Short mmCIF file of C-alpha atoms in Angstrom, two decimals:
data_model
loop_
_atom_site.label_atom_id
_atom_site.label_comp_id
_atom_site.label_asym_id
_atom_site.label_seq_id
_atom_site.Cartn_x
_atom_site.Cartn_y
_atom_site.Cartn_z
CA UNK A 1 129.52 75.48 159.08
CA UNK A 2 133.26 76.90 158.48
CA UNK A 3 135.58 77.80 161.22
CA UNK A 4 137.02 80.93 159.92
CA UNK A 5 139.83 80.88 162.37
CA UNK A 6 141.55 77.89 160.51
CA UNK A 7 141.19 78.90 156.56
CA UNK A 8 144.82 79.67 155.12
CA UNK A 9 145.27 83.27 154.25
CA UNK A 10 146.48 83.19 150.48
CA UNK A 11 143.68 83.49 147.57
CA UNK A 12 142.78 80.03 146.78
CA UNK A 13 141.07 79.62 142.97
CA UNK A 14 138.07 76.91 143.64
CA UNK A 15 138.73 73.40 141.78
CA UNK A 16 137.03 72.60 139.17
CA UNK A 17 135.93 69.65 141.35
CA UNK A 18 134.91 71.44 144.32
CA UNK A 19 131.52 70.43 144.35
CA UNK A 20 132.39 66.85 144.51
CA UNK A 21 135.23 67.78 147.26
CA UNK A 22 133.07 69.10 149.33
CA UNK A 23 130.89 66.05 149.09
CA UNK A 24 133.05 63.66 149.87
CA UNK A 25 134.33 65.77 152.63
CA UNK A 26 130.99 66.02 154.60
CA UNK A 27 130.42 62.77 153.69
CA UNK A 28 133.66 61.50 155.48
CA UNK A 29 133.37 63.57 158.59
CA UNK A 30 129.16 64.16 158.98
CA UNK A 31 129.50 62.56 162.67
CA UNK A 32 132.65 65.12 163.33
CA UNK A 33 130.94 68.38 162.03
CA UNK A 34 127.13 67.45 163.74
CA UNK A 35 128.93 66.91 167.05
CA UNK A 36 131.68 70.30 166.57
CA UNK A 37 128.02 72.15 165.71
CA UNK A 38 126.24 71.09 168.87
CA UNK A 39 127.60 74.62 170.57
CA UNK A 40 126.23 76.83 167.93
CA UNK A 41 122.69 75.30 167.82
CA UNK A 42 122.03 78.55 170.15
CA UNK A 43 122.88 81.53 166.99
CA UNK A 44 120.75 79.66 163.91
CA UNK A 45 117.99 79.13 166.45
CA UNK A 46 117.76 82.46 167.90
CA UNK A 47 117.81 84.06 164.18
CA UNK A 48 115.28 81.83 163.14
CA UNK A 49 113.32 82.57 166.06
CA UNK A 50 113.84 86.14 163.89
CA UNK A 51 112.69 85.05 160.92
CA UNK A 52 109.54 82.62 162.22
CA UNK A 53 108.66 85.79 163.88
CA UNK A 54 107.81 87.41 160.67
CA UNK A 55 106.39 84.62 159.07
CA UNK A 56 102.11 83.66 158.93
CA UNK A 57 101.18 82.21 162.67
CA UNK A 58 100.43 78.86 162.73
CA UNK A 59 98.82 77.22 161.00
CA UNK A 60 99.01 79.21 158.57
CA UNK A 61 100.65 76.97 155.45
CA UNK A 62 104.24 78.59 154.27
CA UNK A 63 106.68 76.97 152.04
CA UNK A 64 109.96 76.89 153.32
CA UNK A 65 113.67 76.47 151.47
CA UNK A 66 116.72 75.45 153.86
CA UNK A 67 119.93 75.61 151.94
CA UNK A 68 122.56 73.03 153.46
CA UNK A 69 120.66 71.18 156.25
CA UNK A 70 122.67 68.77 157.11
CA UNK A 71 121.65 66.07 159.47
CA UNK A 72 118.55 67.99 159.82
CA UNK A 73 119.25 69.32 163.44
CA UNK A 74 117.94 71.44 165.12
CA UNK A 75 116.96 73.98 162.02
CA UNK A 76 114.93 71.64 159.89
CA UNK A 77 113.17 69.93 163.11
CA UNK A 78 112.35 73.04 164.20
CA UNK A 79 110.72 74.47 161.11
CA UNK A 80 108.96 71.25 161.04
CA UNK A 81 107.52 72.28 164.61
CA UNK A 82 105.38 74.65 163.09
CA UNK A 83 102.10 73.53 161.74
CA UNK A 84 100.84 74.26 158.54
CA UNK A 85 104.78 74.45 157.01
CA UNK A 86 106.29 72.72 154.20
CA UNK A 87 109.90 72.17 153.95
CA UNK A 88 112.04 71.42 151.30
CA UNK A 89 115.92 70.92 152.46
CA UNK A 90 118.43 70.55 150.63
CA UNK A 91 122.45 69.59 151.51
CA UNK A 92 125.32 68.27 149.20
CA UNK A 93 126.21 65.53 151.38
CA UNK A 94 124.49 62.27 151.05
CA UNK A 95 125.36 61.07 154.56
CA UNK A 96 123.57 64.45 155.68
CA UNK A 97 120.78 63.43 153.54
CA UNK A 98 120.31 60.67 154.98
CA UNK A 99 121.12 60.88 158.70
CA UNK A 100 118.15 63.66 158.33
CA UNK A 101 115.32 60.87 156.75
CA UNK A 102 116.48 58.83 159.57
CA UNK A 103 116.28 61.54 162.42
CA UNK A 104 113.23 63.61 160.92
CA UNK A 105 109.52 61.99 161.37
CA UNK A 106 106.97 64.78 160.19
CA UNK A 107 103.50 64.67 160.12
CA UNK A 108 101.91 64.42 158.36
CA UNK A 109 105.27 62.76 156.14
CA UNK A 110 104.46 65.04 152.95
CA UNK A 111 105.42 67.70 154.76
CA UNK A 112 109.06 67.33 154.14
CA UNK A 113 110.63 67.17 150.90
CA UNK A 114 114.46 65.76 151.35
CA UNK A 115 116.85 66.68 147.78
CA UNK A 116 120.06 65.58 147.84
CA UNK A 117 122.90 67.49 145.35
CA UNK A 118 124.30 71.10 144.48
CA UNK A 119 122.00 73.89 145.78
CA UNK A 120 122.78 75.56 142.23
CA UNK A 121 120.63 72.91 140.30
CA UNK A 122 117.48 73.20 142.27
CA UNK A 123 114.73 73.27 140.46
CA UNK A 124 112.18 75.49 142.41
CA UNK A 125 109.06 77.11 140.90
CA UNK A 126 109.38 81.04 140.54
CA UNK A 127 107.73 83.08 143.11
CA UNK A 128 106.37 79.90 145.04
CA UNK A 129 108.06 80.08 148.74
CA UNK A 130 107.54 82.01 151.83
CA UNK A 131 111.13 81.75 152.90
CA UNK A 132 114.26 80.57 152.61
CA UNK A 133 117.09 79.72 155.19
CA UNK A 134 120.59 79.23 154.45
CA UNK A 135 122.74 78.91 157.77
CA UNK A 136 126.46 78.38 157.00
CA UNK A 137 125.94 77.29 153.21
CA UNK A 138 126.60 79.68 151.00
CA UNK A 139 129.53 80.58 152.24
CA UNK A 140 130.98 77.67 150.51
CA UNK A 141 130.01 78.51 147.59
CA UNK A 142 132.53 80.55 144.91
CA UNK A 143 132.08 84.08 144.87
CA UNK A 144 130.58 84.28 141.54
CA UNK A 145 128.30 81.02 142.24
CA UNK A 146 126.76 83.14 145.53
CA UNK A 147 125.70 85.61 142.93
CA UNK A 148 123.89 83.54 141.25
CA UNK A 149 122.27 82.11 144.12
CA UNK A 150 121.28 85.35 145.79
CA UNK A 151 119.05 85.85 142.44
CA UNK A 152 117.96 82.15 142.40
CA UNK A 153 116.58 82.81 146.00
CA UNK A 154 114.93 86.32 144.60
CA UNK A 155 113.43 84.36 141.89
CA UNK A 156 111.95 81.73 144.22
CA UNK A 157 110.50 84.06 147.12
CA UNK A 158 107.20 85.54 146.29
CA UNK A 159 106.50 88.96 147.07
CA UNK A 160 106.94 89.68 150.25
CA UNK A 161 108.90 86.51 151.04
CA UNK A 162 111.91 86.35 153.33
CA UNK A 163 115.52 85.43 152.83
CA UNK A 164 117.92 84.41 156.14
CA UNK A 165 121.20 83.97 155.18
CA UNK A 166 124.68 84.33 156.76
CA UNK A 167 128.14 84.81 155.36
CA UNK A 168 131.66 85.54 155.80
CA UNK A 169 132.95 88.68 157.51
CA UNK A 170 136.26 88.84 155.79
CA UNK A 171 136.49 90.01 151.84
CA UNK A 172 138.07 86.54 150.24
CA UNK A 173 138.38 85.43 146.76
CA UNK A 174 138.81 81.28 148.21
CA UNK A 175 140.56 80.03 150.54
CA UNK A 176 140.91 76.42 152.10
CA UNK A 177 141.71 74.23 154.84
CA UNK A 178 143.02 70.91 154.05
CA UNK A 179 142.19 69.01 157.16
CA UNK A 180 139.53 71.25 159.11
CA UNK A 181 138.51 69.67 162.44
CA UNK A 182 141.16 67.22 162.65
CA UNK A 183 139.91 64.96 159.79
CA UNK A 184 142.46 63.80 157.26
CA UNK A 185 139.21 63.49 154.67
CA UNK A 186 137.95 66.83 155.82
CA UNK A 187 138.83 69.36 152.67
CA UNK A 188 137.26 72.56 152.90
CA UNK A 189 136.46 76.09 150.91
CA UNK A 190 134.97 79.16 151.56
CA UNK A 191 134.59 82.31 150.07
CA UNK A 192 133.03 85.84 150.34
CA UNK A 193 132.30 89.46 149.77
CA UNK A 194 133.23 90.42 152.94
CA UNK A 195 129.82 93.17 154.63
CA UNK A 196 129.85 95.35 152.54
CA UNK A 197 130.00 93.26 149.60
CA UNK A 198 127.47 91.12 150.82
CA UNK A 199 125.27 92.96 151.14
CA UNK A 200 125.53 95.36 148.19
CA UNK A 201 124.80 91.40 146.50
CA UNK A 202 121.75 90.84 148.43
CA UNK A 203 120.48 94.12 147.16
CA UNK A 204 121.27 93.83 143.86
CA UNK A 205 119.45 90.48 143.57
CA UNK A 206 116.57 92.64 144.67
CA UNK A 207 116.07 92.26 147.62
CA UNK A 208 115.70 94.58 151.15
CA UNK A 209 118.09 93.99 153.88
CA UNK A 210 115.95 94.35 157.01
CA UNK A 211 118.54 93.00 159.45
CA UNK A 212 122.43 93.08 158.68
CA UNK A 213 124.19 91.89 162.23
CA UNK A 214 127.86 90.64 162.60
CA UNK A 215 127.65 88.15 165.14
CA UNK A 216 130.72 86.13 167.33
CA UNK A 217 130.10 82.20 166.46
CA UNK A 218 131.07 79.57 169.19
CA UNK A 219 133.98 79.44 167.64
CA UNK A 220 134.99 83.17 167.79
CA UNK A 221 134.31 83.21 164.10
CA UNK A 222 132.31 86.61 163.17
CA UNK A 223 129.59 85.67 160.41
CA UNK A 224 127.22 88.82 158.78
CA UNK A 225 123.49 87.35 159.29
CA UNK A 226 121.26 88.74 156.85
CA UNK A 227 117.28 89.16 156.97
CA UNK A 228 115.86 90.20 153.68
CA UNK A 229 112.78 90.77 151.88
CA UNK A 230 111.87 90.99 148.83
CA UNK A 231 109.60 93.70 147.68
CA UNK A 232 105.81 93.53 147.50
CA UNK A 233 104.55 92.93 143.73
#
């Protein structure tokens, strides 16, 4: 999750690197960032609570993407909670990675598929999941590079599938912070469209915006949450 009150103001180009940065960065401060996101547990579970809502009733089996899921708490647990799901999460950060196999028990254990790396380089069957979830993810991501995965997402939902996703308010071509929360290892980049160009990207990957809120984070960061859905075959 990015504290948007701490970024510096002047465009920042992304490193070539920046994948790797980032790594190392959650890597170095994973205990930091799961205790600073205790407080905002209460915003990605009420929108999921959105976005289960509109999902098959249990036990109804649904396939389910979650886009940076760090330690696995409380998003992943909680789409565990639902019988009959299947979730795949994915997060850069090996540490995340693996404080989530360590904190995460499903059952049965097939249930939960754990990938490690850059969300870019998934490798997910067209047209084969009921949803996916990015909370405070993409917004890491170059402009250009959350482009790409607003189609990758279109291309992996099938018809009628959902898409929750939130991302920066503010209309930024990159921008950094070079020790965010304190840490000396704790490197950090964000970009984004700002709303209106968010959203004009979510429907040009082809997909319907069915909820577009701006929302006030714990932090008194402001972060567009989007529900989409893309179209019936």
């Amino acid at each position: 999750m990015a504290d948007q009150t701490t970024r510096t103001s002047a465009s920042v180009t992304a490193p070539e690197d920046l994948k790797a940065r980032l790594k190392a960065s959650y890597d170095a401060i994973a205990p930091k960032y799961n205790e600073w996101t205790v407080p905002h547990s209460a915003v990605r579970l009420r929108y999921l609570d959105v976005l289960l809502a509109r999902l098959p009733p249990a036990p109804t089996p649904a396939s389910v993407l979650e886009l940076g899921c760090g330690c696995g708490l409380p998003v992943t647990e909680k789409l565990l909670d639902r019988p009959g799901f299947t979730v795949t999460a994915n997060d850069l950060s090996s540490a995340q990675i693996a404080l989530a196999r360590a904190a995460l028990r499903p059952d049965p254990p097939g249930r939960l598929t754990l990938i490690e790396g850059d969300m870019l380089t998934l490798d997910i069957p067209a047209a084969s999941l009921d949803a996916v979830v990015g909370m405070y993810s993409v917004i890491h991501l170059p402009r250009e590079e959350q482009v790409a995965m607003l189609g990758n997402i279109a291309r992996w939902l099938k018809p009628g599938g959902w898409m929750l996703v939130n991302f920066g308010t503010e209309v930024s071509e990159g921008s950094e912070e070079k020790e965010w929360l304190g840490e000396g290892e704790g490197w950090m980049y964000w970009s984004g469209w700002g709303v209106e160009g968010s959203l004009e990207k979510v429907k040009e990957a082809g997909l319907e915006v069915v909820i577009k809120e701006e929302t006030q984070d714990a932090t008194d960061a402001d972060f567009l949450w989007v529900l989409a859905r893309k179209p019936e075959a």
